[in-house]
Amino acid sequence: AQKITQTQPGMFVQEKEAVTLDCTYDTSDPSYGLFWYKQPSSGEMIFLIYQGSYDQQNATEGRYSLNFQKARKSANLVISASQLGDSAMYFCAMREGYFYNQGGKLIFGQGTELSVKP
Amino acid sequence: NAGVTQTPKFQVLKTGQSMTLQCAQDMNHNSMYWYRQDPGMGLRLIYYSASEGTTDKGEVPNGYNVSRLNKREFSLRLESAAPSQTSVYFCASSGDRWDTQYFGPGTRLTVL
């Protein structure tokens, strides 16, 4: 079974508008972490934001926020005030905790390609 | 601070050739990782090194070997390249296995 699911292969958003990229996950481990990475056309992987399973509040980093709904097992990325430079592939990833994952490996979703229109 | 560096950036090999991908980090991180990214997919873990002196298999280790040369450097070797190993290879590092992973720029490898 897929552990990380990103159901939106591609999305469009108008510049200066907000956009939500969906991510659902599956784990039996009570201790896990959720990450979002951005991959522009140049190819590098850029870390955006992190949410721990025990964190009480949703994570925020500048224009990025993570809408964490633990009961629904979702960790959606919200980008406010989109910019042209936000056009990229976005990956959701999960790291399970000690009992399932000795090495701290990340499990990635298939990504969502975001295009920002001027 | 260069972060995570990888060499080479591009490589073309013929089936059966061998090569080593180099990775170095200057962030004094303990843990290092090698991932591959195939078209239309997320990254998959090949091997990792939780700390200097240890290495372990990830999800897709077949056809690869690794060496944690020292705390800074973690290399990935293809002993006999196959077309199925055509991919983009990313090295990553983290403070320890539970910290955020930071990625290098990637190596685009084509095996003919």
Coordinates of C-alpha atoms in Angstrom, one line a residue:
Chain A
A1 CA 0.0 0.0 0.0
Q2 CA 1.2 3.5 -0.8
K3 CA 2.3 5.3 2.3
I4 CA 2.3 8.8 0.8
T5 CA -0.4 9.8 -1.7
Q6 CA -0.5 13.0 -3.7
T7 CA -3.6 12.9 -5.8
Q8 CA -3.0 16.1 -7.8
P9 CA -0.5 15.4 -10.6
G10 CA -0.8 19.1 -11.7
M11 CA -2.3 22.3 -10.5
F12 CA -2.6 25.8 -11.7
V13 CA -2.9 28.9 -9.6
Q14 CA -3.2 32.6 -10.4
E15 CA -0.3 34.8 -9.1
K16 CA -1.0 36.3 -5.7
E17 CA -3.6 33.7 -4.9
A18 CA -3.3 30.9 -2.3
V19 CA -3.1 27.3 -3.2
T20 CA -3.4 24.0 -1.3
L21 CA -1.4 20.9 -2.3
D22 CA -2.9 17.7 -0.9
C23 CA -1.0 14.9 0.8
T24 CA -2.3 11.9 2.7
Y25 CA -0.2 9.3 4.5
D26 CA -0.5 5.9 6.0
T27 CA 1.4 4.7 9.0
S28 CA 0.8 2.7 12.2
D29 CA 3.7 4.4 13.9
P30 CA 2.6 7.0 16.5
S31 CA 5.9 8.9 16.0
Y32 CA 6.5 10.2 12.6
G33 CA 7.4 13.4 10.7
L34 CA 6.0 15.0 7.6
F35 CA 8.0 17.1 5.1
W36 CA 7.5 19.1 2.0
Y37 CA 10.2 19.6 -0.6
K38 CA 10.2 21.8 -3.7
Q39 CA 11.9 20.7 -6.9
P40 CA 12.2 23.5 -9.5
S41 CA 13.0 22.8 -13.1
S42 CA 16.7 23.1 -12.3
G43 CA 16.3 19.8 -10.4
E44 CA 17.5 20.5 -6.8
M45 CA 15.4 19.4 -3.8
I46 CA 14.6 22.3 -1.5
F47 CA 13.3 21.7 2.0
L48 CA 10.2 23.8 2.8
I49 CA 8.5 22.8 6.0
Y50 CA 8.3 20.1 8.7
Q51 CA 5.5 18.8 10.9
G52 CA 6.1 16.3 13.7
S53 CA 3.3 13.9 14.7
Y54 CA 3.2 15.2 18.3
D55 CA 3.3 18.9 17.3
Q56 CA 0.2 20.6 18.6
Q57 CA 0.2 23.5 16.2
N58 CA 0.4 23.5 12.4
A59 CA 3.9 24.4 11.1
T60 CA 4.5 27.6 9.3
E61 CA 7.5 29.0 7.4
G62 CA 7.0 32.3 5.8
R63 CA 4.4 31.9 3.0
Y64 CA 4.2 28.1 3.6
S65 CA 2.0 26.5 6.1
L66 CA 1.1 22.9 6.7
N67 CA -2.5 22.0 7.4
F68 CA -2.0 18.9 9.6
Q69 CA -5.2 16.8 10.3
K70 CA -4.0 13.9 12.2
A71 CA -7.3 12.0 12.4
R72 CA -7.6 12.2 8.6
K73 CA -3.9 11.5 8.1
S74 CA -3.5 14.5 5.9
A75 CA -0.7 17.0 5.7
N76 CA -1.6 19.6 3.1
L77 CA 0.8 22.3 2.0
V78 CA -0.7 25.8 1.8
I79 CA 1.2 28.5 -0.2
S80 CA -0.2 31.9 0.4
A81 CA 0.2 34.8 -2.2
S82 CA 1.7 32.6 -4.9
Q83 CA 4.6 33.9 -6.9
L84 CA 5.9 33.0 -10.4
G85 CA 8.9 31.5 -8.7
D86 CA 6.7 29.0 -6.9
S87 CA 6.2 27.1 -10.2
A88 CA 7.8 23.7 -9.5
M89 CA 7.2 20.1 -8.5
Y90 CA 6.3 19.7 -4.8
F91 CA 6.9 16.5 -2.9
C92 CA 5.4 15.3 0.3
A93 CA 7.5 12.9 2.4
M94 CA 7.2 11.0 5.6
R95 CA 9.7 9.7 8.1
E96 CA 8.4 7.0 10.4
G97 CA 9.8 6.7 13.9
Y98 CA 12.1 4.4 15.7
F99 CA 10.2 1.2 15.7
Y100 CA 9.6 1.1 11.9
N101 CA 12.6 3.0 10.6
Q102 CA 16.0 2.6 12.1
G103 CA 17.7 4.8 9.5
G104 CA 15.4 7.8 9.4
K105 CA 14.6 7.2 5.7
L106 CA 12.1 9.4 3.9
I107 CA 9.2 7.9 1.9
F108 CA 8.1 10.2 -0.9
G109 CA 4.9 10.8 -2.7
Q110 CA 4.8 11.1 -6.5
G111 CA 4.7 14.9 -6.5
T112 CA 2.4 17.7 -7.6
E113 CA 3.4 20.0 -10.4
L114 CA 2.3 23.6 -9.6
S115 CA 2.1 26.2 -12.3
V116 CA 1.6 29.8 -11.3
K117 CA 0.0 32.0 -13.9
P118 CA 0.8 35.7 -14.2
Chain B
N1 CA 29.0 26.9 3.2
A2 CA 28.4 24.7 0.2
G3 CA 26.0 22.4 1.9
V4 CA 25.9 19.1 0.0
T5 CA 27.9 18.7 -3.1
Q6 CA 27.8 16.0 -5.7
T7 CA 30.1 15.0 -8.6
P8 CA 29.7 14.6 -11.5
K9 CA 26.5 16.5 -12.5
F10 CA 26.0 14.5 -15.6
Q11 CA 27.3 11.1 -16.7
V12 CA 26.7 8.7 -19.6
L13 CA 27.8 5.1 -19.3
K14 CA 27.6 2.0 -21.5
T15 CA 26.1 -1.1 -20.1
G16 CA 28.6 -3.0 -18.0
Q17 CA 30.8 0.0 -17.2
S18 CA 31.4 1.0 -13.6
M19 CA 31.5 4.4 -11.9
T20 CA 31.5 6.1 -8.5
L21 CA 29.2 9.0 -7.6
Q22 CA 30.8 11.3 -5.0
C23 CA 29.0 13.2 -2.3
A24 CA 30.4 15.5 0.4
Q25 CA 28.8 17.7 3.0
D26 CA 30.3 20.5 5.1
M27 CA 27.5 20.8 7.7
N28 CA 29.1 18.3 10.2
H29 CA 26.1 16.0 9.7
N30 CA 26.2 12.5 11.0
S31 CA 23.7 10.8 8.7
M32 CA 24.0 10.6 4.9
Y33 CA 21.7 9.1 2.2
W34 CA 21.6 8.1 -1.4
Y35 CA 18.3 8.3 -3.3
R36 CA 17.3 7.8 -6.9
Q37 CA 14.5 9.6 -8.8
D38 CA 12.9 8.0 -11.8
P39 CA 10.7 10.0 -14.2
G40 CA 7.3 10.8 -12.7
M41 CA 8.2 9.4 -9.3
G42 CA 9.3 10.5 -6.0
L43 CA 12.7 9.6 -4.5
R44 CA 13.5 6.1 -3.3
L45 CA 16.3 5.3 -0.9
I46 CA 19.2 3.2 -2.1
Y47 CA 21.6 3.2 0.9
Y48 CA 22.1 5.2 4.0
S49 CA 24.7 5.8 6.6
A50 CA 23.2 6.7 10.0
S51 CA 26.7 7.6 11.3
E52 CA 30.3 7.4 10.3
G53 CA 31.4 3.7 10.1
T54 CA 27.9 2.3 9.4
T55 CA 26.0 1.7 6.2
D56 CA 22.7 0.0 5.5
K57 CA 20.5 -1.0 2.6
G58 CA 17.4 1.1 1.7
E59 CA 14.5 0.3 -0.5
V60 CA 16.4 -0.3 -3.8
P61 CA 20.0 -1.4 -3.1
N62 CA 20.5 -4.0 -5.8
G63 CA 23.3 -3.1 -8.2
Y64 CA 24.9 -0.6 -5.9
N65 CA 27.5 -0.4 -3.2
V66 CA 28.4 2.5 -0.9
S67 CA 31.4 3.7 1.2
R68 CA 31.3 6.1 4.1
L69 CA 34.8 7.4 3.6
N70 CA 34.7 9.7 6.6
K71 CA 32.2 11.9 8.3
R72 CA 32.0 14.3 5.3
E73 CA 32.0 11.9 2.3
F74 CA 29.6 9.2 1.2
S75 CA 30.1 7.6 -2.2
L76 CA 27.8 5.4 -4.4
R77 CA 29.3 2.8 -6.7
L78 CA 27.8 1.1 -9.7
E79 CA 29.9 -2.0 -10.4
S80 CA 28.3 -3.0 -13.7
A81 CA 25.8 -0.4 -14.9
A82 CA 22.5 -1.4 -16.5
P83 CA 20.0 0.7 -18.4
S84 CA 17.6 0.3 -15.5
Q85 CA 20.0 2.4 -13.5
T86 CA 19.3 5.4 -15.7
S87 CA 18.1 7.9 -13.2
V88 CA 18.8 11.1 -11.2
Y89 CA 20.8 10.4 -8.1
F90 CA 20.5 12.6 -5.0
C91 CA 22.7 12.6 -2.0
A92 CA 21.3 14.0 1.3
S93 CA 22.6 14.6 4.8
S94 CA 21.0 15.3 8.2
G95 CA 22.3 16.1 11.6
D96 CA 21.2 12.7 12.8
R97 CA 18.7 10.2 11.4
W98 CA 15.8 12.2 12.9
D99 CA 16.7 15.6 11.6
T100 CA 15.7 17.3 8.3
Q101 CA 17.5 16.0 5.3
Y102 CA 19.2 18.4 3.0
F103 CA 19.8 17.4 -0.6
G104 CA 22.7 17.9 -3.1
P105 CA 22.0 19.1 -6.6
G106 CA 21.8 15.6 -8.1
T107 CA 23.7 13.6 -10.7
R108 CA 21.9 12.8 -13.9
L109 CA 23.0 9.3 -15.1
T110 CA 22.2 7.7 -18.4
V111 CA 23.2 4.1 -19.1
L112 CA 23.1 3.1 -22.8

